[in-house]
Coordinates of C-alpha atoms and ligand atoms in Angstrom, one line a residue:
X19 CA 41.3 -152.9 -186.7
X20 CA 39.8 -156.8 -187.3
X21 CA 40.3 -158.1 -190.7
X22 CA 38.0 -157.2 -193.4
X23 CA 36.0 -159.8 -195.3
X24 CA 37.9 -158.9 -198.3
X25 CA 40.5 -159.4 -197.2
X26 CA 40.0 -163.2 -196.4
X27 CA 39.9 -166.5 -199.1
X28 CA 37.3 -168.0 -200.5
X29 CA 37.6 -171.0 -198.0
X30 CA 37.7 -168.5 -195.1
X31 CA 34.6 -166.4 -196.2
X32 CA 32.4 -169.9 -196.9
X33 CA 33.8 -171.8 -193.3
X34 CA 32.8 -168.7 -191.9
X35 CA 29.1 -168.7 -193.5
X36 CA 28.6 -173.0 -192.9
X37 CA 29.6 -172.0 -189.1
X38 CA 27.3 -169.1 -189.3
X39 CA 30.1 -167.0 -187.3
X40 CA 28.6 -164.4 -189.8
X41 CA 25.9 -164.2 -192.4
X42 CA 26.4 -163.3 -196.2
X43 CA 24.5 -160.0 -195.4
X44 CA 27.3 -159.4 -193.6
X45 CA 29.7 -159.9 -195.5
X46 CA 27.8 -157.6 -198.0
X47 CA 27.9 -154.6 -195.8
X48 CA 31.1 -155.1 -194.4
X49 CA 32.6 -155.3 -198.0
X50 CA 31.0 -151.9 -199.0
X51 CA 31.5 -150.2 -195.8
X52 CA 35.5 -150.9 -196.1
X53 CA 35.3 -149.6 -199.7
X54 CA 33.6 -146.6 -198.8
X55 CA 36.4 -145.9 -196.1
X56 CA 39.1 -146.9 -198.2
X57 CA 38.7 -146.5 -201.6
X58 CA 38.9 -142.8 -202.1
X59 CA 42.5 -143.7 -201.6
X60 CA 42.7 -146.3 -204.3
X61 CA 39.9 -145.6 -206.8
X62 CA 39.1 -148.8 -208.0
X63 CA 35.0 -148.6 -208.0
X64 CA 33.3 -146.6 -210.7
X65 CA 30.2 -148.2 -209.1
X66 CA 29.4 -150.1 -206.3
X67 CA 25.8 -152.2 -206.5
X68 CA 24.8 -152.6 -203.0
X69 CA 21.2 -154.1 -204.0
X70 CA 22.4 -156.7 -205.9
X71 CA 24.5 -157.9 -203.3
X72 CA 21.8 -157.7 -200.7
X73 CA 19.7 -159.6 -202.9
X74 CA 22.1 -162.5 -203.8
X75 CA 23.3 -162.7 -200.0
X76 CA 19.4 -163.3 -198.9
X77 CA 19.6 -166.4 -201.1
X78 CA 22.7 -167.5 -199.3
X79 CA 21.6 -166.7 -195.9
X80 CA 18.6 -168.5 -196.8
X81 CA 20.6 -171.7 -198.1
X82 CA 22.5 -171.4 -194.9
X83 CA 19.7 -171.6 -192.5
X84 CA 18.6 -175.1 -194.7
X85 CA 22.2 -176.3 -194.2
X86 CA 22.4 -176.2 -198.4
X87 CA 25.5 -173.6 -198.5
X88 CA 27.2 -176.2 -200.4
X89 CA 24.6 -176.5 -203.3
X90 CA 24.9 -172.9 -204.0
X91 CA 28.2 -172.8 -205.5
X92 CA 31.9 -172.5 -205.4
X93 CA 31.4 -168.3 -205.2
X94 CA 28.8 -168.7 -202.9
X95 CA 29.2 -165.7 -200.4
X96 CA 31.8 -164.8 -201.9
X97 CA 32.5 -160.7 -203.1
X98 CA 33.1 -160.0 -206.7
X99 CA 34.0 -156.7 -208.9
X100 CA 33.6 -156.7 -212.2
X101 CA 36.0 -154.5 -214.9
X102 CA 33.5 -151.7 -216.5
X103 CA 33.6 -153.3 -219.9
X104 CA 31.7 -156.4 -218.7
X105 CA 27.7 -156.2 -218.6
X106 CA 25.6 -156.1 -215.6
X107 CA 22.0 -155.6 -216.2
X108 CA 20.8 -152.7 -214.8
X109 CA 24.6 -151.0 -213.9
X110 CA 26.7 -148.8 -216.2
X111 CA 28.9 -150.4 -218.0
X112 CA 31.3 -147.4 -219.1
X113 CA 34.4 -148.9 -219.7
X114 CA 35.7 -145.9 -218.5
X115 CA 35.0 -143.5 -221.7
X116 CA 32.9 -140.6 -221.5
X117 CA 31.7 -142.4 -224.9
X118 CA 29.1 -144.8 -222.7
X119 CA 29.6 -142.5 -219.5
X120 CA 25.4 -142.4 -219.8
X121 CA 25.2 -146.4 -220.6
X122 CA 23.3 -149.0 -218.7
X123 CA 23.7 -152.6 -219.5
X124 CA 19.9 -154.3 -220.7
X125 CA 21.8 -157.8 -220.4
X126 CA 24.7 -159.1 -218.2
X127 CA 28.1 -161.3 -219.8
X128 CA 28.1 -165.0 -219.2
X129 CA 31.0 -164.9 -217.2
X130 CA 29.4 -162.4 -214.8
X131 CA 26.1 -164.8 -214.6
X132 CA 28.5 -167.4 -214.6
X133 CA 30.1 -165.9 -211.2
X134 CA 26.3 -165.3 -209.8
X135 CA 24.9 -168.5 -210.9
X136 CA 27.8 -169.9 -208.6
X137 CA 26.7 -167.6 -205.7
X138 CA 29.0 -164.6 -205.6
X139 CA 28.0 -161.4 -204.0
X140 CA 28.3 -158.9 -206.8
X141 CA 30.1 -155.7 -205.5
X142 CA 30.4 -153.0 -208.3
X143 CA 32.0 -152.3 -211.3
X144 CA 35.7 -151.6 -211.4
X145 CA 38.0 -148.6 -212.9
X146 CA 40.1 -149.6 -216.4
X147 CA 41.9 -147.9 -219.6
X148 CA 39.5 -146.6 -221.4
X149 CA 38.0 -149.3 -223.9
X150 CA 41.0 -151.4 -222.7
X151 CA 43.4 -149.8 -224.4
X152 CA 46.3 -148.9 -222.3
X153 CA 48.5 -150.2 -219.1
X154 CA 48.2 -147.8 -216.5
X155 CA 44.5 -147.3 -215.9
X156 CA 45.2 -143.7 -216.8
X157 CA 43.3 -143.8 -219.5
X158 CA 40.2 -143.9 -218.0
X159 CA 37.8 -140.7 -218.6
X160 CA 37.1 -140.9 -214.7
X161 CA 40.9 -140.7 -213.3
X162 CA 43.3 -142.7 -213.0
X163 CA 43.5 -145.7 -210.1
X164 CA 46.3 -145.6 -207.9
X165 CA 47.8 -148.7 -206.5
X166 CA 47.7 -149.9 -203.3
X167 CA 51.1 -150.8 -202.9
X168 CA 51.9 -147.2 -203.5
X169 CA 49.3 -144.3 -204.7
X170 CA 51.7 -142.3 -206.3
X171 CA 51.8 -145.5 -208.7
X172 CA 49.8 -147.2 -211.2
X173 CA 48.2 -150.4 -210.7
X174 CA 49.0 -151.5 -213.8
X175 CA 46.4 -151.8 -217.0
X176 CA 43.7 -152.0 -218.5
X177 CA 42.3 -153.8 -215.4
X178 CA 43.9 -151.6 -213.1
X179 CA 40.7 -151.0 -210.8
X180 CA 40.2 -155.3 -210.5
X181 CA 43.8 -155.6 -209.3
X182 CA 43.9 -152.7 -207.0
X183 CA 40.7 -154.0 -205.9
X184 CA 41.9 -157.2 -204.5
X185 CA 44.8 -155.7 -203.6
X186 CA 43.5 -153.6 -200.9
X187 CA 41.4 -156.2 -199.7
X188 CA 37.9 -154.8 -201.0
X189 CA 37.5 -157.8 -202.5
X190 CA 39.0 -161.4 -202.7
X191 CA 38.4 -162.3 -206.5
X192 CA 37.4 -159.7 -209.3
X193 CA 37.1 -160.2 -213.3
X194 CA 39.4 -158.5 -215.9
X195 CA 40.1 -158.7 -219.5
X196 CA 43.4 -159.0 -221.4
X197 CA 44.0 -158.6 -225.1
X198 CA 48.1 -158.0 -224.9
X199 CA 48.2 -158.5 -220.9
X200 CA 45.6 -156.5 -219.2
X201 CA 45.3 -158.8 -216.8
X202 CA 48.5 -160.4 -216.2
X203 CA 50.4 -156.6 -216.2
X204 CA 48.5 -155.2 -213.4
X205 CA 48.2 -158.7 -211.5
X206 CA 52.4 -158.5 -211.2
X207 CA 52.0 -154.8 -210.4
X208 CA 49.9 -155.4 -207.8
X209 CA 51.2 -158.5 -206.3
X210 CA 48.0 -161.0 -207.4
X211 CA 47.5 -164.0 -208.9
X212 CA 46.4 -163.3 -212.4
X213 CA 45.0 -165.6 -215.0
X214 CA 44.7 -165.0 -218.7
X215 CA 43.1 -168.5 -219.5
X216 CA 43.4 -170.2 -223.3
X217 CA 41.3 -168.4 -225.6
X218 CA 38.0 -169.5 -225.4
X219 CA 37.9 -171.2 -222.0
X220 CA 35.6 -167.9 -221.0
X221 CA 32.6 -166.9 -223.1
X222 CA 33.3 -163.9 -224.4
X223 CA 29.6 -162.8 -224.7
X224 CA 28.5 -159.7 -223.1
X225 CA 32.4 -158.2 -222.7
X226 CA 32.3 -154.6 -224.2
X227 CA 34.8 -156.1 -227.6
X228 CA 38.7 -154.6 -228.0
X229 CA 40.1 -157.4 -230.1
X230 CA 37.9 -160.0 -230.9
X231 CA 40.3 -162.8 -231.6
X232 CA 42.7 -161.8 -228.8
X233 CA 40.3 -160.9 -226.0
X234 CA 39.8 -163.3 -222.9
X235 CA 37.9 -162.9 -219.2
X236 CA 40.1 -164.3 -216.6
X237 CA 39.9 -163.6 -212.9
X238 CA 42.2 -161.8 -210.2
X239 CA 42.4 -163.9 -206.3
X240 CA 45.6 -163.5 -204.0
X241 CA 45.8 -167.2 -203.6
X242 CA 46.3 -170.0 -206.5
X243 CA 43.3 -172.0 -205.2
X244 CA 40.6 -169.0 -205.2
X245 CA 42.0 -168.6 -209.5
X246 CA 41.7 -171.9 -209.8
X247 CA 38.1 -171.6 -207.9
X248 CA 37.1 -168.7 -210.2
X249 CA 38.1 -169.9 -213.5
X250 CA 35.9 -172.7 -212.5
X251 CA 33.3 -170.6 -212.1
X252 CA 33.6 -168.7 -215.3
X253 CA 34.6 -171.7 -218.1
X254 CA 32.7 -173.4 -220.8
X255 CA 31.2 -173.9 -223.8
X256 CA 28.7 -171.1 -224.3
X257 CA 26.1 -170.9 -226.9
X258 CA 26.3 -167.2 -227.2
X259 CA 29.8 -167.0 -228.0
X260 CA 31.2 -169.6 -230.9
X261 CA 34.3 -169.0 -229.8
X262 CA 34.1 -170.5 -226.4
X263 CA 35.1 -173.8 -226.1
X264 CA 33.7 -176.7 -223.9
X265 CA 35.5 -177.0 -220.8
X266 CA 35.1 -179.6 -217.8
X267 CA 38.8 -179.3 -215.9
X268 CA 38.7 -178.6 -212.5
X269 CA 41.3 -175.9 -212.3
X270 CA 42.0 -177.1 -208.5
X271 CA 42.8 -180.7 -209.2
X272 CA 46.1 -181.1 -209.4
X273 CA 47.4 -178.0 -207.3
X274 CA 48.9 -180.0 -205.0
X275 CA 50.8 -182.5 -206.9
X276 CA 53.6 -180.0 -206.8
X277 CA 56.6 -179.3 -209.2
X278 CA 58.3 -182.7 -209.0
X279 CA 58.7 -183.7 -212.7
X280 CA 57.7 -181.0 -214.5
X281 CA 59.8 -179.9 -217.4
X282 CA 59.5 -175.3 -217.1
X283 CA 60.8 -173.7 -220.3
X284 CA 63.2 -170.8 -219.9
X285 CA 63.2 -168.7 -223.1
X286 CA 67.0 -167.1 -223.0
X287 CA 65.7 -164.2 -225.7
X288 CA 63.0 -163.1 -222.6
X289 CA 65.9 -163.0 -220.2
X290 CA 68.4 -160.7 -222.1
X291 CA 65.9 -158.9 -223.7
X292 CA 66.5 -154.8 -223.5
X293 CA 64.5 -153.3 -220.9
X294 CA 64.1 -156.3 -218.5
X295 CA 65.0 -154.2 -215.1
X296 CA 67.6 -156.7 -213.2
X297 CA 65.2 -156.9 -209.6
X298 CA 62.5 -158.7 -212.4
X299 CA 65.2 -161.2 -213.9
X300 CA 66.7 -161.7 -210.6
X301 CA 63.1 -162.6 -209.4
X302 CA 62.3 -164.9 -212.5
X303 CA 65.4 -166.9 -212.3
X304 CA 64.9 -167.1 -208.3
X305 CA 61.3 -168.8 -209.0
X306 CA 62.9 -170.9 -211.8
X307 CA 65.5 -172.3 -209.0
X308 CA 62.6 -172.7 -206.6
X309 CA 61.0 -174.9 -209.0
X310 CA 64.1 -177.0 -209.6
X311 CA 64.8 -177.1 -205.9
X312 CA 61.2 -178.8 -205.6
X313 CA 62.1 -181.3 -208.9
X314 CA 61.5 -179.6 -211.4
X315 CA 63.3 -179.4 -214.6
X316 CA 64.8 -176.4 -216.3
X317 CA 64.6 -176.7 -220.5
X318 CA 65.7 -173.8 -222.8
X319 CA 63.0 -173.4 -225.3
X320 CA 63.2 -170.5 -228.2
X321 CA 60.4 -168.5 -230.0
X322 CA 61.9 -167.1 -232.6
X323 CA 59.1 -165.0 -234.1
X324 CA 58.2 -164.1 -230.5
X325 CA 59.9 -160.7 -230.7
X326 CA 58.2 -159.7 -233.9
X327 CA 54.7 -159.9 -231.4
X328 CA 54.6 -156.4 -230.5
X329 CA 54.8 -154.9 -234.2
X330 CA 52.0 -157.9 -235.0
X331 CA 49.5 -156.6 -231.7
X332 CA 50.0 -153.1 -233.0
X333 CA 48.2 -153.8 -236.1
X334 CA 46.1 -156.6 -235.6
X335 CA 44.6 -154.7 -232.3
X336 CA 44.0 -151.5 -233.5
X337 CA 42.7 -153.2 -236.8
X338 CA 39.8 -154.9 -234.8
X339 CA 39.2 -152.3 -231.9
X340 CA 39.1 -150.0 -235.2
X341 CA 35.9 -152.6 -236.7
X342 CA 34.3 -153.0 -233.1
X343 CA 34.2 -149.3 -231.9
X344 CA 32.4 -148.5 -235.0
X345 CA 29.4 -149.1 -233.3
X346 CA 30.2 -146.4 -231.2
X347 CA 28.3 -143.8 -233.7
X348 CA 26.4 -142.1 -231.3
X349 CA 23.4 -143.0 -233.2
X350 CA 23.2 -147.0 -232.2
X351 CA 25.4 -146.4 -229.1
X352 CA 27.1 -143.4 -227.4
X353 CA 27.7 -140.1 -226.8
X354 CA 25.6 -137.7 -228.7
X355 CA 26.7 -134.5 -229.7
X356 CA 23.6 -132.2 -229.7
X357 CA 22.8 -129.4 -232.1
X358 CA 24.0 -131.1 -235.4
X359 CA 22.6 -130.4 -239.0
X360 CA 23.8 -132.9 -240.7
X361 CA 24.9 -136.6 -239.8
X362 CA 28.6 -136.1 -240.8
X363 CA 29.2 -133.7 -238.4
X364 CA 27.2 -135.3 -235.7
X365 CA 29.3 -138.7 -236.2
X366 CA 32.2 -136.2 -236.1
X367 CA 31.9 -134.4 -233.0
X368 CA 30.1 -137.4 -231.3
X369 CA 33.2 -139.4 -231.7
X370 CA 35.7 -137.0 -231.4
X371 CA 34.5 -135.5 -228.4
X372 CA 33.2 -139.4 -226.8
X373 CA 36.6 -141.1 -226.8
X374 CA 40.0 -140.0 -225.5
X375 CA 43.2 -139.7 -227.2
X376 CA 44.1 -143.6 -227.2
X377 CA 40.9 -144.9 -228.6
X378 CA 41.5 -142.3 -231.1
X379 CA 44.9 -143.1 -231.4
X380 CA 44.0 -146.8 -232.1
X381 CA 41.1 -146.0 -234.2
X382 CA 43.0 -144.1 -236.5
X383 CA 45.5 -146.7 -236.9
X384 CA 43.3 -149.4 -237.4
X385 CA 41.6 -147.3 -239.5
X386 CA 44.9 -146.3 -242.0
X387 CA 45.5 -150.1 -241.6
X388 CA 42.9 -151.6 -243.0
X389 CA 42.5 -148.9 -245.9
X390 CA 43.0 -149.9 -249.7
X391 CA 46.9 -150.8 -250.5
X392 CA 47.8 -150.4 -247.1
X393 CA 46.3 -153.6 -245.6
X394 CA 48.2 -155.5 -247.8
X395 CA 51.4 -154.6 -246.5
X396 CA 50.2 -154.6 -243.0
X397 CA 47.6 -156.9 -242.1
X398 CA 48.4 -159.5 -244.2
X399 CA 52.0 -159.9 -242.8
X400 CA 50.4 -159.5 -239.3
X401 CA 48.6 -162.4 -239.7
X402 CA 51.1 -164.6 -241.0
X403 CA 53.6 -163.2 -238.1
X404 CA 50.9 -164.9 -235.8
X405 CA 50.8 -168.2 -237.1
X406 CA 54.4 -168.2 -236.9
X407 CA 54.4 -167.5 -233.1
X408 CA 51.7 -169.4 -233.0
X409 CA 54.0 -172.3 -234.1
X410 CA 56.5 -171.4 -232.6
X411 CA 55.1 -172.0 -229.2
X412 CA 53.4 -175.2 -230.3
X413 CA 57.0 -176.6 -230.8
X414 CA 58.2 -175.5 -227.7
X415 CA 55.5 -177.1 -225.7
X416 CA 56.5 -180.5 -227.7
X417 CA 59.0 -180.3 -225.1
X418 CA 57.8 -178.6 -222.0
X419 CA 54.8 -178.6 -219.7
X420 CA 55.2 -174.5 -219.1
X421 CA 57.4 -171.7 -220.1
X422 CA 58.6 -169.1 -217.1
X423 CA 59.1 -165.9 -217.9
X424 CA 58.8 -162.2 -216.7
X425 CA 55.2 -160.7 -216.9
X426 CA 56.4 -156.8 -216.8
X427 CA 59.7 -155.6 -218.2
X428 CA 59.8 -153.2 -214.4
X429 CA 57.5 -153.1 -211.2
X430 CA 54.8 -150.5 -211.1
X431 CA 55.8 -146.7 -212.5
X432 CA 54.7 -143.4 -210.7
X433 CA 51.7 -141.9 -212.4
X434 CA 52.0 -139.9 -215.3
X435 CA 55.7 -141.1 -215.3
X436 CA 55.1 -142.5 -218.7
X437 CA 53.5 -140.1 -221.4
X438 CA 54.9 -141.6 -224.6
X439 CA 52.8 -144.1 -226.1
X440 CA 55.4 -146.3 -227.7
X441 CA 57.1 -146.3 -224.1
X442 CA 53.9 -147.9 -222.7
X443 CA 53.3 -150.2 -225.0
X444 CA 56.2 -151.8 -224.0
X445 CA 54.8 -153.3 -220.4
X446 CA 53.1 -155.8 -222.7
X447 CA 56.7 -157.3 -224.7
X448 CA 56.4 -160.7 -222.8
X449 CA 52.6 -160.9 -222.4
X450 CA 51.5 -160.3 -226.1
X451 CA 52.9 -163.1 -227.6
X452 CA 50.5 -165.2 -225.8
X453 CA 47.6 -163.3 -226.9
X454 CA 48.6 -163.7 -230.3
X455 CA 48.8 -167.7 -230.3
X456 CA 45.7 -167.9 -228.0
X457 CA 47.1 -169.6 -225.1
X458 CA 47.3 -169.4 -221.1
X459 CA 49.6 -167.3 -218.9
X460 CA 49.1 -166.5 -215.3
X461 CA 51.3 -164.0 -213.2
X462 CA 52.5 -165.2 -210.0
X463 CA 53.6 -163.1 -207.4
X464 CA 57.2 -163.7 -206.5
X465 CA 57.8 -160.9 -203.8
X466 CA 59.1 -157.6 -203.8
X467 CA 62.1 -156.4 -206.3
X468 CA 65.2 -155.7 -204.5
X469 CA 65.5 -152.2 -205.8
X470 CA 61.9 -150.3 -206.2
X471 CA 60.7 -153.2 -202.8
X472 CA 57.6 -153.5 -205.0
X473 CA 55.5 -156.3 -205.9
X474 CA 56.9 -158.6 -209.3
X475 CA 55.3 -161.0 -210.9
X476 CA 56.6 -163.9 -213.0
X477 CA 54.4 -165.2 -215.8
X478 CA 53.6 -168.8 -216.0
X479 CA 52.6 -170.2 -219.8
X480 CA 50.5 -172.7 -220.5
X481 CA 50.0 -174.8 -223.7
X482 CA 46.4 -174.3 -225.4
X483 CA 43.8 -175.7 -223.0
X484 CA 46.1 -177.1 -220.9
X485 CA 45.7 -174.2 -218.5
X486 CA 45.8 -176.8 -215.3
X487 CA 49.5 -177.3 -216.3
X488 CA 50.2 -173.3 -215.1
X489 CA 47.8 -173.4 -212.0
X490 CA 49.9 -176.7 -210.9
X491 CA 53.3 -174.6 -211.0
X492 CA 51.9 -171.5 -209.5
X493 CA 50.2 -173.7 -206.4
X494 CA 54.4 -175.4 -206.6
X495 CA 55.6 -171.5 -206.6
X496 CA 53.0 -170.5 -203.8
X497 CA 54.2 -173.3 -201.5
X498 CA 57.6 -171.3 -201.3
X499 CA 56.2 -167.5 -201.7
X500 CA 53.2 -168.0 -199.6
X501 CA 49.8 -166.7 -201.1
X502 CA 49.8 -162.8 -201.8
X503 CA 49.3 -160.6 -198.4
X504 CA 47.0 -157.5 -198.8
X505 CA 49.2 -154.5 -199.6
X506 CA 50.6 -153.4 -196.1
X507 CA 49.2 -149.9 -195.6
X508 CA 45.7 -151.5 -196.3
X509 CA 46.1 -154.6 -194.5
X510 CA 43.8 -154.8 -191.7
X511 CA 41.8 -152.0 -192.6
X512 CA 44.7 -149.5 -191.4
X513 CA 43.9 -147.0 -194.7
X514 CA 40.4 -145.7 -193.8
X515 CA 40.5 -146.8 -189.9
Ligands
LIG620 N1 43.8 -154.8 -223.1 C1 45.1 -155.0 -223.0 O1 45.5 -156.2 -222.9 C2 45.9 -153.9 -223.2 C3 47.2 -153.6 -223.7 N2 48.0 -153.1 -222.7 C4 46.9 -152.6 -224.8 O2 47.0 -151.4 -224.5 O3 46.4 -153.0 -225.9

């Protein structure tokens, strides 16, 4: 079978368009028709918004026929899915919970204007965790996604459903979220290029809230340049969002400068930390030789605090998922329980019967957390725990331009291999940290681990707003590895043919 249109690169889709080989139209159809063949395998829509699509492709097509395809922007033609906890007027926006299973969006996020402004083709909304808590995408109240590289595995979470979705080729970029790794996790799962940009790079307006002060938009490609395209797209100072920072790098300037003369941080603690499966080490310290190969120097950096980031995420994240899901009352928002007397009990059963057993889970954490005489002991510490790795990577980058490091302690698990909570929380131990002290990782895809012959991703760090640095060492990295293929059984439409 020919090669889908989401399966090809920005570049590809938009030479394509200027040489009017096909029209954007085209490209619209053509993307849903292979997710309708294909993605009962994968399950990665929760909703697919064909009209929309149509309609932004009929400005296209139109700019085309004036010879302006270049004025309409760097997505322009291009097929985008969108995690279900960002807003899309007139879609659901369910974030997977039967909570807002009923919920449709009366405003859209910046960054998904951001993406149409620039002329993408908006595709559908994409399976997560439910309210972005998790790293499997089992979670969700509508099933599980499975991932392309294997269904009988997870894709990873909370964006599970915008990796798998590039992944298969239904799409070339999509837009996640990640509060402890939620993007970067399921983007070395799934064999993508990931980005968690600096806090604040992305407006945050519009994205369904987890952790306010830890949440960030970044987007999923299978090549450096479409991130870097993306993220270009999606940065800057918005007014909606005082958190968001103003942002004029060009995210594809210096990708190909190469490695030569950059100084990568190795932290040692990552590398013998318990849990690390050998296939990921063996691939992190096979794309820290690559890097040296290409001139590149290696420097050992330490972040002391950094293993004290997991105990810190699990109280600072449920504390503030615990304050933002308040909302969720089924009287302003949500699920309703019918047939109530009193308000209590509707609040009660609304809630109890609206969210799963995570956002419970983290609700009643946060909840215990913050209460009187317990904060104190828990919060408070939390907080200062953050400045400290929050320092402690600010030293570090005093001497380097990155830090290397695994994304994922293994490759992808089976589904439903992991039932313990504790156990899954544990996908996240080298992507919190970043959260905490706000700054960049992206997850490169290094190949497949000797052992499981499934995608692994290595995790490149940035300094604060200096996310440019990690885009120049993943295009370095992608000269070696090659940009990311489809996952075989879905390459060239074979899964659905
Ligand atoms: N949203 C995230 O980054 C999710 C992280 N795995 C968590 O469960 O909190």
């Amino acid at each position: 079978m020919a090669r889908t249109f989401g399966e090809m690169g920005i570049r590809e889709i938009q030479t394509g368009l200027a040489a009017k080989e096909f029209s954007a139209a085209e490209v619209a159809r053509g993307t849903f028709e292979r997710i309708g063949e294909a993605d009962g395998a994968v399950h990665a829509f929760l909703e697919t918004t064909e009209e929309l699509a149509l309609d932004a492709a009929a400005r296209i097509d139109a700019a085309v026929a004036e010879g302006r395809l270049a004025e309409m922007g760097p997505l322009a033609g291009v097929p985008v899915g969108y995690k279900d906890n960002l807003n899309l007027t007139g879609t659901h926006t369910t974030c997977s919970s039967n909570m807002l299973r009923d919920y449709v969006s009366p405003y859209t996020a910046t960054c998904v204007e951001k993406t149409l402004r620039a002329g993408a083709l908006p595709i559908g909304k994409l399976n997560m965790d439910e309210f972005a808590f998790g790293g499997s995408t089992e979670t969700s109240a509508f099933g599980p996604t499975f991932n392309p590289w294997d269904v009988e595995r997870v894709p990873g979470g909370s964006s599970g459903g915008s990796a798998a979705a590039v992944a298969a080729g239904f799409v070339p970029v999509s837009l996640g979220s990640d509060t402890g790794g939620s993007i970067r996790q399921p983007g070395s799962f799934c064999g993508l290029v990931a980005v968690k940009p600096t806090y604040g790079v992305v407006s945050r307006y519009g994205v369904v809230a987890f952790g306010s002060s830890l949440d960030q938009v970044g987007p999923f490609a299978r090549s450096v340049e479409d991130a870097a395209l993306a993220l270009n797209a999606l940065s800057g100072r918005d007014e909606l969002d005082c958190t968001s920072q103003p942002c004029d790098v060009d995210f594809t300037a210096n990708l190909a400068e190469g490695a030569r003369g950059m100084k990568i941080g190795i932290v040692p603690a990552f590398m013998e930390a318990a849990g690390l499966a050998p296939e990921v080490r063996a691939k992190v310290e096979e794309a820290a030789a690559v890097l040296q190969d290409m001139g590149a120097e290696l420097v050992e950096v330490e972040l002391p605090h950094a293993q004290a980031a997991m105990s810190a995420y699990y109280v600072l994240g449920p504390c503030e998922a615990f304050s933002n899901l308040a909302r969720f009352d089924s009287v302003r928002y949500g699920y309703c329980d019918p047939g109530h007397k009193d308000l209590a009990s509707q609040y009660e059963a609304s809630r109890a019967k609206g969210f799963g057993p995570e956002a419970r889970r983290r609700i009643m954490l946060g909840s215990y957390l913050l209460s009187a005489g317990v904060y104190d002991k828990y919060y408070y510490p939390a907080q200062q725990v953050r400045t400290l790795i929050t320092r402690d990577y600010a030293a570090a980058f005093e001497k380097v331009d990155v830090i290397l490091s695994p994304v994922a302690p293994t490759t992808a698990f089976k589904i439903g291999e992991i039932c313990d909570p504790t156990e899954m929380y544990l996908a996240d131990m080298f992507t919190i940290s970043i959260n905490i002290a706000g700054n960049g990782g992206l997850s490169f895809p290094v190949g497949l681990g000797a052992d499981t012959g499934l995608p692994v991703g290595v995790q490149i760090i940035a300094p604060p707003f200096k996310d440019k640095n990690m885009f120049r060492a993943a295009a370095a990295l992608e000269q070696h590895y090659g940009p990311a293929p489809v996952a075989p059984d879905f390459a060239d439409g074979k899964v659905g043919a």
